[in-house]
Amino acid sequence: MIRLSKYIPMFVLPFLFLTACGDGSPRTTGGDSTITATAVHKITMPQPPSVLSDDDKLTYVVERYWDSFDFADSTWLCDTAALEQVFADWAYLLGNIPASEASEYPGMLIRKSEQSPSMLLRLAELAEKYFADPNSPYRSEELFIPVLEAVIAAPGLDTLCKLRPRSLLASALKNRPGETAADITYTTAGGTAGTLHGVRADYTLLMFYNPGCPECARIETYIPQSDVFAPLVASGAMKVLAVYPDEDLAAWREHLPQMPSGWIVGHRVTGRDAGSPYDLPAIPSLYLLDKGKRVILKDAPVERIEAWLSEHASPQIH
């Protein structure tokens, strides 16, 4: 599958030929506005008015991207590569407009497909892959939640088809940015119990981790060496609470000597149960909380958290 690697100026978009076959290179179509996913399936790119700014042109294209798509054409469902190509290119474009604007369009797409339940479900499946998979570069709860809400509200789907979206929505709505993070109790190696809300610091970095996780090990090295994280931890302005949510306490104890000094490290063996207040689709999972334990960043990459702290916590850093 082709992934567009950088921003494509708006005057170039109408001339791209994106193919799911061949060598994967963009090719021109001779000047028309057709974007071809395969020889059989194609969509026509909307043409933004020339008077618009580049940013407004991009929003114009995102909003009208699906206008030429025939939601009733079931042959798209058989041509899975073509449909995914079309969706992937749209996901890329969504990522280049402000998040507050982008969140309007995923739900709109689902509502456009309501007259074709099979197409609706396939588009919802692609949305889950691109907006919810932990490994997707387009991952975004802000984009996925409107999809789930639209699927649940769709009049043409039976109750059974809505069971999974309801479950996914319940998970996605946990501990949203701006909300107070759910409290949890953890136990340290010495048997002392503590709570998340009992941690006293301007910032708390809550990290769910596993002893044998390579990415966890990278973060355990990265944070102490960071010019942003290290001063905050050393000053006490930020505390790191690393919680092991699974049941192999022998492996957890064996790994304890490798955890950075100064971190609060504990286990909570019920942390990944269905009733857990935290949804953990992948490990590690990091949350940045403020002094009042409100969520600043949810399940974010360590580099994104570092960038936020660099901008907003600079007095403590410098």
XYZ file of C-alpha atoms in Angstrom:
318
model
C 0.000 0.000 0.000
C 1.248 3.467 -0.844
C 1.793 5.873 2.027
C 2.254 9.521 1.029
C 5.429 10.542 2.833
C 5.123 14.332 2.875
C 2.702 17.176 2.253
C 1.626 17.353 -1.371
C 0.815 20.889 -2.581
C -2.791 21.301 -3.639
C -1.979 22.115 -7.256
C -0.307 18.683 -7.567
C -3.089 16.557 -6.092
C -5.448 16.530 -9.090
C -2.675 15.137 -11.295
C -1.564 12.213 -9.154
C -2.225 8.651 -10.169
C -2.037 6.514 -6.994
C -1.871 2.834 -7.820
C -2.062 -0.180 -5.554
C 0.017 -2.196 -8.039
C 3.336 -1.752 -9.817
C 6.302 -0.010 -8.239
C 4.243 2.279 -6.022
C 5.424 5.526 -7.630
C 2.988 8.424 -8.132
C 2.255 8.998 -11.816
C 0.428 11.722 -13.696
C -2.789 11.030 -15.539
C -2.297 13.524 -18.329
C -3.953 16.423 -16.576
C -7.386 15.111 -15.541
C -8.620 14.996 -11.957
C -9.019 11.252 -11.603
C -7.339 9.384 -8.785
C -7.162 5.731 -9.773
C -6.858 3.018 -7.163
C -6.984 0.229 -9.745
C -7.850 0.049 -13.434
C -11.473 -0.660 -12.470
C -12.063 1.549 -9.453
C -11.390 5.255 -9.379
C -12.593 8.434 -7.767
C -12.521 11.997 -9.053
C -10.719 14.515 -6.915
C -12.652 17.691 -6.120
C -11.229 20.848 -7.658
C -10.845 23.642 -5.094
C -11.460 27.224 -6.240
C -8.206 28.995 -7.068
C -9.088 31.937 -4.805
C -8.766 29.775 -1.683
C -5.597 29.675 0.395
C -3.564 26.453 0.362
C -4.947 25.466 3.773
C -8.523 26.131 2.688
C -7.944 24.191 -0.525
C -6.840 21.183 1.499
C -9.932 21.391 3.707
C -12.081 21.736 0.591
C -10.625 18.524 -0.853
C -10.970 16.600 2.449
C -14.615 17.619 2.811
C -15.560 16.649 -0.754
C -13.135 13.767 -1.251
C -15.872 11.105 -1.292
C -18.370 12.999 -3.473
C -17.620 10.907 -6.576
C -17.557 7.622 -4.669
C -20.504 5.286 -5.323
C -21.357 3.856 -1.909
C -23.869 1.485 -3.517
C -21.250 -0.095 -5.799
C -20.608 -3.411 -4.046
C -17.711 -4.266 -6.395
C -15.566 -1.959 -4.271
C -15.975 -4.459 -1.439
C -14.297 -7.165 -3.513
C -11.456 -4.870 -4.561
C -10.109 -4.533 -1.032
C -6.746 -3.044 -2.056
C -8.410 -0.283 -4.060
C -10.819 0.708 -1.314
C -8.073 0.713 1.281
C -5.882 2.838 -1.011
C -8.618 5.438 -1.323
C -9.173 5.461 2.438
C -5.438 5.625 3.221
C -4.933 8.667 1.003
C -7.880 10.395 2.679
C -6.469 9.556 6.119
C -3.218 11.193 5.083
C -5.016 14.350 3.994
C -7.008 14.446 7.241
C -3.745 14.493 9.141
C -2.745 17.712 7.407
C -5.678 19.842 8.544
C -6.304 21.076 12.112
C -7.604 18.340 14.402
C -10.629 20.424 15.355
C -11.679 20.472 11.698
C -10.605 16.928 10.837
C -12.856 15.382 13.494
C -15.950 16.537 11.584
C -15.361 14.326 8.569
C -15.004 10.673 9.695
C -18.533 10.590 11.100
C -19.787 12.349 7.998
C -18.286 9.582 5.850
C -20.097 6.883 7.818
C -23.405 8.740 7.535
C -22.947 9.001 3.754
C -22.733 5.205 3.572
C -25.827 4.461 5.681
C -27.861 3.276 2.688
C -25.306 0.507 2.062
C -24.732 -1.331 5.377
C -22.017 -3.569 3.941
C -20.065 -0.556 2.736
C -20.623 1.209 6.051
C -19.172 -1.727 7.967
C -16.184 -1.989 5.619
C -15.413 1.708 5.991
C -15.756 1.414 9.761
C -13.300 -1.493 9.655
C -10.811 0.636 7.727
C -11.328 3.492 10.181
C -10.473 1.139 13.036
C -7.327 0.018 11.234
C -6.114 3.532 10.454
C -7.422 5.516 13.435
C -7.249 2.962 16.270
C -4.446 0.501 15.563
C -1.502 1.314 17.896
C 0.924 0.853 14.979
C -0.877 3.169 12.570
C 0.801 6.517 11.813
C -2.712 7.977 11.531
C -3.873 6.772 14.932
C -6.258 9.291 16.519
C -9.112 8.870 18.965
C -10.345 12.288 17.849
C -11.006 10.764 14.429
C -12.138 7.327 15.581
C -14.749 8.372 18.153
C -16.982 10.114 15.551
C -16.844 6.948 13.435
C -18.026 4.799 16.338
C -20.779 7.251 17.248
C -22.027 7.301 13.654
C -21.984 3.497 13.374
C -23.958 3.148 16.618
C -26.497 5.698 15.385
C -26.837 4.164 11.906
C -30.495 3.149 11.375
C -29.741 0.341 8.905
C -27.566 -1.784 11.219
C -28.914 -4.387 13.584
C -28.006 -4.542 17.256
C -25.441 -7.295 16.763
C -23.389 -5.150 14.382
C -23.255 -2.413 16.986
C -21.944 -4.509 19.879
C -18.259 -4.115 19.028
C -18.521 -0.382 18.206
C -20.249 0.194 21.561
C -17.424 -1.611 23.357
C -14.758 0.287 21.437
C -16.477 3.590 22.144
C -16.664 2.852 25.855
C -12.909 2.196 25.859
C -12.108 5.270 23.768
C -14.065 7.534 26.109
C -12.020 6.514 29.147
C -9.617 9.134 30.514
C -10.030 11.653 27.736
C -7.715 14.683 27.617
C -9.069 17.344 29.942
C -10.729 14.830 32.232
C -9.462 13.738 35.633
C -7.596 10.459 35.207
C -9.189 7.456 36.901
C -7.431 6.605 40.126
C -5.691 3.257 40.502
C -4.031 1.454 43.394
C -0.632 -0.146 42.906
C 1.682 -2.218 45.093
C 5.437 -1.668 45.236
C 8.096 -4.374 45.548
C 8.160 -3.797 49.299
C 4.439 -4.434 49.581
C 3.449 -0.810 50.121
C 0.195 0.241 48.488
C -0.117 3.606 46.767
C -2.540 5.425 44.496
C -2.116 7.442 41.341
C -3.952 10.385 42.892
C -1.598 10.197 45.849
C 1.405 11.084 43.706
C 2.397 14.690 44.408
C 4.022 16.565 41.526
C 3.291 19.274 38.981
C 3.290 16.547 36.333
C 2.843 12.802 36.551
C 3.914 10.473 33.773
C 1.861 7.293 34.128
C 3.449 4.419 32.238
C 1.917 0.963 31.869
C 4.727 -1.405 30.960
C 5.877 -5.023 30.724
C 9.329 -6.321 31.755
C 10.109 -7.968 28.403
C 8.805 -5.183 26.155
C 11.525 -3.719 23.848
C 9.780 -0.354 23.503
C 9.384 -0.185 27.278
C 13.122 -0.772 27.630
C 13.816 2.013 25.148
C 11.653 4.444 27.124
C 13.307 3.378 30.391
C 16.610 4.502 28.861
C 15.244 7.470 26.926
C 13.619 9.380 29.791
C 16.656 9.529 32.133
C 18.833 10.727 29.236
C 16.388 13.358 27.984
C 17.259 17.031 28.389
C 13.553 17.626 28.985
C 12.476 14.748 31.201
C 15.600 14.399 33.340
C 15.578 17.910 34.893
C 11.879 17.672 35.660
C 12.315 14.331 37.412
C 15.447 15.480 39.254
C 13.691 18.611 40.539
C 10.602 16.706 41.612
C 8.424 18.712 39.249
C 7.528 15.464 37.479
C 7.204 11.962 38.859
C 7.112 8.801 36.801
C 4.723 6.092 37.972
C 5.465 2.829 36.132
C 2.745 0.230 36.610
C 2.887 -3.409 35.534
C -0.708 -4.465 34.755
C -0.286 -8.224 34.275
C 0.162 -11.282 36.484
C 3.716 -12.614 36.113
C 5.084 -11.065 39.291
C 8.237 -13.201 39.175
C 9.215 -11.635 35.840
C 8.264 -8.208 37.194
C 10.490 -8.611 40.260
C 13.390 -9.890 38.182
C 13.219 -6.754 36.024
C 13.023 -4.266 38.909
C 16.802 -3.614 39.127
C 16.702 -2.340 35.545
C 14.096 0.329 36.270
C 15.441 3.893 36.526
C 16.145 5.224 39.995
C 13.666 7.788 41.225
C 10.697 6.208 39.509
C 7.722 4.863 41.430
C 7.345 1.265 40.281
C 4.416 -0.954 41.155
C 2.169 -3.735 39.931
C -1.573 -3.990 39.559
C -2.575 -7.461 38.390
C -6.165 -6.485 37.550
C -5.125 -3.561 35.378
C -5.931 -5.148 32.012
C -9.241 -6.756 32.960
C -12.392 -5.773 31.070
C -13.457 -3.623 33.998
C -10.195 -1.686 34.150
C -10.482 2.105 34.137
C -7.659 2.183 31.563
C -7.843 0.829 28.041
C -4.491 -0.707 27.093
C -4.556 -1.724 23.417
C -0.771 -1.916 23.440
C 2.149 -1.767 25.849
C 3.728 0.606 26.709
C 0.939 3.115 27.255
C 1.853 6.572 28.547
C -0.349 9.285 30.041
C 0.827 12.772 30.976
C -1.173 14.257 33.858
C -1.127 17.694 35.422
C -0.963 18.551 39.115
C -4.686 17.884 39.554
C -4.358 14.544 37.715
C -6.179 15.847 34.664
C -5.128 14.126 31.451
C -2.941 16.290 29.221
C -1.901 13.592 26.755
C -3.456 10.139 26.519
C -1.583 7.046 25.343
C 0.947 9.236 23.562
C 4.446 8.480 22.198
C 7.219 9.501 24.558
C 8.573 11.962 21.999
C 5.228 13.756 21.795
C 5.101 14.041 25.582
C 8.655 15.349 25.580
C 7.761 17.992 22.990
C 4.744 19.138 25.013
C 6.812 19.416 28.186
C 9.548 21.277 26.349
C 7.022 23.925 25.352
C 4.854 24.112 28.465
C 7.148 23.138 31.329
C 10.169 25.166 30.236
C 10.554 27.146 33.504
C 11.273 23.897 35.362
C 13.518 22.624 32.573
C 15.639 25.745 32.215
